[in-house]
Amino acid sequence: SSYKVNVLSKLLFQKAHKILIVSALLILIHSNAFMLGPSTRLAIRGITSTSLNMARKAGVAEPFEIQNFVQKAGEKLLVIDVRNPDANQEPGDQTSLAVAGLPSDTFRPQAMHLIYNRTTNSMPLPDVPLDTPIITHCGGGGRGQQAKEFLEKNGFTTVINGGGPKETDCWAE
């Protein structure tokens, strides 16, 4: 019992210490941002986002990875939104849909909506070349990762998981 309290105390201290260091870095960066080059600001932003976002789901790309991926992909980029608007199927998606709606011709036109089905562990495949740069996303990254892996198993070669609106640092990129 006291061992568990000691371990928990150490973990909390480490996280609090990390947050203090990152906060100090952010203050320094923002106060001196005009003196840093764009690549330095990007690298530091990636470090600080990683340090602050302790609950990121496995497989979700870091903000700097997403930014580099998007820049490299250019006009070829395809974003696949795998969320399900049916509240009976995926009630958790309602929160993220309120933050960022589903793609349409006028909203996020470089994105398409292909629902990842947890029951069948599958989704419709996009009708694009297998080397198309694709970012998958859902509400927070879990199904985005499953969709990424599904696409890779079906021959798609350039896929990353962008998380979702809950990953605010990724979506800021």
Tab-separated table of C-alpha atoms in Angstrom:
chain	number	residue	atom	x	y	z
A	1	SER	CA	0.000	0.000	0.000
A	2	SER	CA	2.721	2.523	0.941
A	3	TYR	CA	4.793	1.196	-1.982
A	4	LYS	CA	1.926	2.022	-4.363
A	5	VAL	CA	1.624	5.507	-2.849
A	6	ASN	CA	5.376	6.070	-3.304
A	7	VAL	CA	5.281	4.888	-6.915
A	8	LEU	CA	2.235	7.039	-7.642
A	9	SER	CA	3.866	10.046	-5.973
A	10	LYS	CA	7.007	9.606	-8.074
A	11	LEU	CA	4.959	9.349	-11.282
A	12	LEU	CA	2.949	12.453	-10.435
A	13	PHE	CA	6.127	14.351	-9.574
A	14	GLN	CA	7.752	13.313	-12.863
A	15	LYS	CA	4.713	14.437	-14.875
A	16	ALA	CA	4.438	17.713	-12.952
A	17	HIS	CA	8.167	18.305	-13.449
A	18	LYS	CA	7.861	17.592	-17.172
A	19	ILE	CA	4.912	19.988	-17.472
A	20	LEU	CA	6.857	22.737	-15.669
A	21	ILE	CA	9.850	22.296	-17.976
A	22	VAL	CA	7.653	22.260	-21.070
A	23	SER	CA	5.727	25.321	-19.841
A	24	ALA	CA	8.980	27.204	-19.339
A	25	LEU	CA	10.103	26.173	-22.830
A	26	LEU	CA	6.815	27.352	-24.317
A	27	ILE	CA	7.093	30.741	-22.607
A	28	LEU	CA	10.669	31.104	-23.830
A	29	ILE	CA	9.757	30.016	-27.344
A	30	HIS	CA	6.763	32.297	-27.645
A	31	SER	CA	8.602	35.280	-26.220
A	32	ASN	CA	11.563	34.744	-28.563
A	33	ALA	CA	9.810	33.126	-31.511
A	34	PHE	CA	10.803	35.930	-33.854
A	35	MET	CA	14.486	35.049	-33.307
A	36	LEU	CA	14.089	31.366	-34.207
A	37	GLY	CA	14.002	29.978	-37.714
A	38	PRO	CA	10.925	28.068	-38.935
A	39	SER	CA	12.589	24.638	-38.701
A	40	THR	CA	13.722	25.298	-35.123
A	41	ARG	CA	10.226	26.444	-34.123
A	42	LEU	CA	8.738	23.325	-35.750
A	43	ALA	CA	11.173	20.977	-33.968
A	44	ILE	CA	10.537	22.625	-30.598
A	45	ARG	CA	6.763	22.573	-31.133
A	46	GLY	CA	7.017	18.838	-31.841
A	47	ILE	CA	8.988	18.242	-28.649
A	48	THR	CA	6.624	20.278	-26.486
A	49	SER	CA	3.468	18.733	-27.935
A	50	THR	CA	4.862	15.276	-27.344
A	51	SER	CA	5.781	16.116	-23.776
A	52	LEU	CA	2.414	17.633	-22.926
A	53	ASN	CA	0.205	15.083	-24.633
A	54	MET	CA	0.666	12.137	-22.316
A	55	ALA	CA	-2.560	10.405	-23.335
A	56	ARG	CA	-1.900	10.099	-27.076
A	57	LYS	CA	-3.104	6.775	-28.415
A	58	ALA	CA	-0.602	4.326	-29.862
A	59	GLY	CA	0.207	4.962	-33.497
A	60	VAL	CA	-0.949	8.588	-33.679
A	61	ALA	CA	1.652	10.622	-35.550
A	62	GLU	CA	3.291	13.581	-33.835
A	63	PRO	CA	2.335	17.063	-35.082
A	64	PHE	CA	5.706	17.626	-36.766
A	65	GLU	CA	5.359	14.253	-38.564
A	66	ILE	CA	1.933	15.275	-39.837
A	67	GLN	CA	3.193	18.647	-41.006
A	68	ASN	CA	6.127	17.056	-42.863
A	69	PHE	CA	3.828	14.409	-44.363
A	70	VAL	CA	1.363	17.050	-45.592
A	71	GLN	CA	4.138	19.204	-47.091
A	72	LYS	CA	5.691	16.230	-48.879
A	73	ALA	CA	2.309	14.936	-50.129
A	74	GLY	CA	1.205	18.252	-51.584
A	75	GLU	CA	-1.852	18.016	-53.825
A	76	LYS	CA	-1.755	14.208	-53.740
A	77	LEU	CA	-2.753	14.144	-50.050
A	78	LEU	CA	-5.905	12.261	-49.109
A	79	VAL	CA	-7.389	12.451	-45.622
A	80	ILE	CA	-9.738	9.607	-44.696
A	81	ASP	CA	-12.221	10.308	-41.912
A	82	VAL	CA	-13.290	6.935	-40.484
A	83	ARG	CA	-15.783	8.236	-37.894
A	84	ASN	CA	-19.335	6.949	-37.799
A	85	PRO	CA	-22.088	9.570	-37.525
A	86	ASP	CA	-24.556	6.940	-36.239
A	87	ALA	CA	-24.715	7.581	-32.483
A	88	ASN	CA	-26.083	4.067	-31.942
A	89	GLN	CA	-22.938	2.559	-33.491
A	90	GLU	CA	-20.304	5.005	-32.201
A	91	PRO	CA	-21.719	7.313	-29.511
A	92	GLY	CA	-18.256	8.718	-28.789
A	93	ASP	CA	-17.989	10.174	-32.277
A	94	GLN	CA	-20.708	12.726	-31.536
A	95	THR	CA	-18.260	14.839	-29.498
A	96	SER	CA	-15.620	14.928	-32.227
A	97	LEU	CA	-18.238	15.551	-34.928
A	98	ALA	CA	-19.280	18.677	-33.018
A	99	VAL	CA	-15.655	19.877	-33.190
A	100	ALA	CA	-15.003	18.917	-36.820
A	101	GLY	CA	-17.760	17.801	-39.157
A	102	LEU	CA	-17.532	15.135	-41.811
A	103	PRO	CA	-15.857	15.984	-45.119
A	104	SER	CA	-17.932	17.357	-47.985
A	105	ASP	CA	-17.348	19.192	-51.271
A	106	THR	CA	-17.085	22.487	-49.374
A	107	PHE	CA	-15.656	21.347	-46.019
A	108	ARG	CA	-12.272	19.584	-46.067
A	109	PRO	CA	-12.462	18.820	-49.817
A	110	GLN	CA	-9.173	16.822	-49.714
A	111	ALA	CA	-10.839	14.378	-47.348
A	112	MET	CA	-13.222	11.487	-47.845
A	113	HIS	CA	-15.494	9.735	-45.404
A	114	LEU	CA	-15.051	5.952	-45.217
A	115	ILE	CA	-16.403	4.431	-42.004
A	116	TYR	CA	-14.148	1.928	-40.240
A	117	ASN	CA	-16.389	-0.836	-38.890
A	118	ARG	CA	-15.190	-2.255	-35.570
A	119	THR	CA	-17.436	-5.312	-35.934
A	120	THR	CA	-15.950	-6.451	-39.244
A	121	ASN	CA	-12.542	-4.777	-38.709
A	122	SER	CA	-12.804	-3.364	-42.197
A	123	MET	CA	-13.731	-0.344	-44.233
A	124	PRO	CA	-14.352	0.497	-47.897
A	125	LEU	CA	-11.096	0.964	-49.801
A	126	PRO	CA	-10.486	4.325	-51.464
A	127	ASP	CA	-10.340	4.270	-55.247
A	128	VAL	CA	-6.887	5.836	-55.481
A	129	PRO	CA	-3.394	4.588	-56.401
A	130	LEU	CA	-1.765	2.473	-53.687
A	131	ASP	CA	1.054	5.014	-53.239
A	132	THR	CA	-1.334	7.917	-52.492
A	133	PRO	CA	-0.260	9.703	-49.289
A	134	ILE	CA	-3.104	9.081	-46.825
A	135	ILE	CA	-3.816	10.396	-43.345
A	136	THR	CA	-6.443	8.387	-41.485
A	137	HIS	CA	-8.307	9.831	-38.524
A	138	CYS	CA	-11.234	9.211	-36.227
A	139	GLY	CA	-12.163	10.960	-32.984
A	140	GLY	CA	-8.972	10.318	-31.066
A	141	GLY	CA	-6.747	7.887	-32.956
A	142	GLY	CA	-7.829	4.332	-32.066
A	143	ARG	CA	-9.860	3.556	-35.177
A	144	GLY	CA	-7.544	5.803	-37.191
A	145	GLN	CA	-4.762	3.346	-36.342
A	146	GLN	CA	-6.933	0.343	-37.187
A	147	ALA	CA	-7.825	1.975	-40.512
A	148	LYS	CA	-4.148	2.707	-41.212
A	149	GLU	CA	-3.241	-0.931	-40.583
A	150	PHE	CA	-6.187	-2.153	-42.698
A	151	LEU	CA	-5.121	0.051	-45.617
A	152	GLU	CA	-1.522	-1.140	-45.325
A	153	LYS	CA	-2.677	-4.790	-45.327
A	154	ASN	CA	-4.513	-3.965	-48.557
A	155	GLY	CA	-1.403	-2.619	-50.282
A	156	PHE	CA	-1.428	1.109	-49.469
A	157	THR	CA	2.151	2.177	-48.864
A	158	THR	CA	2.084	5.746	-47.565
A	159	VAL	CA	-0.329	5.978	-44.637
A	160	ILE	CA	-0.135	7.702	-41.250
A	161	ASN	CA	-2.625	8.048	-38.401
A	162	GLY	CA	-3.520	11.684	-37.728
A	163	GLY	CA	-5.503	10.992	-34.560
A	164	GLY	CA	-8.597	13.156	-34.478
A	165	PRO	CA	-10.020	16.390	-33.093
A	166	LYS	CA	-9.239	15.147	-29.569
A	167	GLU	CA	-5.551	15.339	-30.544
A	168	THR	CA	-5.641	19.137	-30.525
A	169	ASP	CA	-1.911	19.573	-31.113
A	170	CYS	CA	-2.068	17.375	-34.235
A	171	TRP	CA	-5.158	19.123	-35.553
A	172	ALA	CA	-3.507	22.501	-35.037
A	173	GLU	CA	-1.017	21.474	-37.726
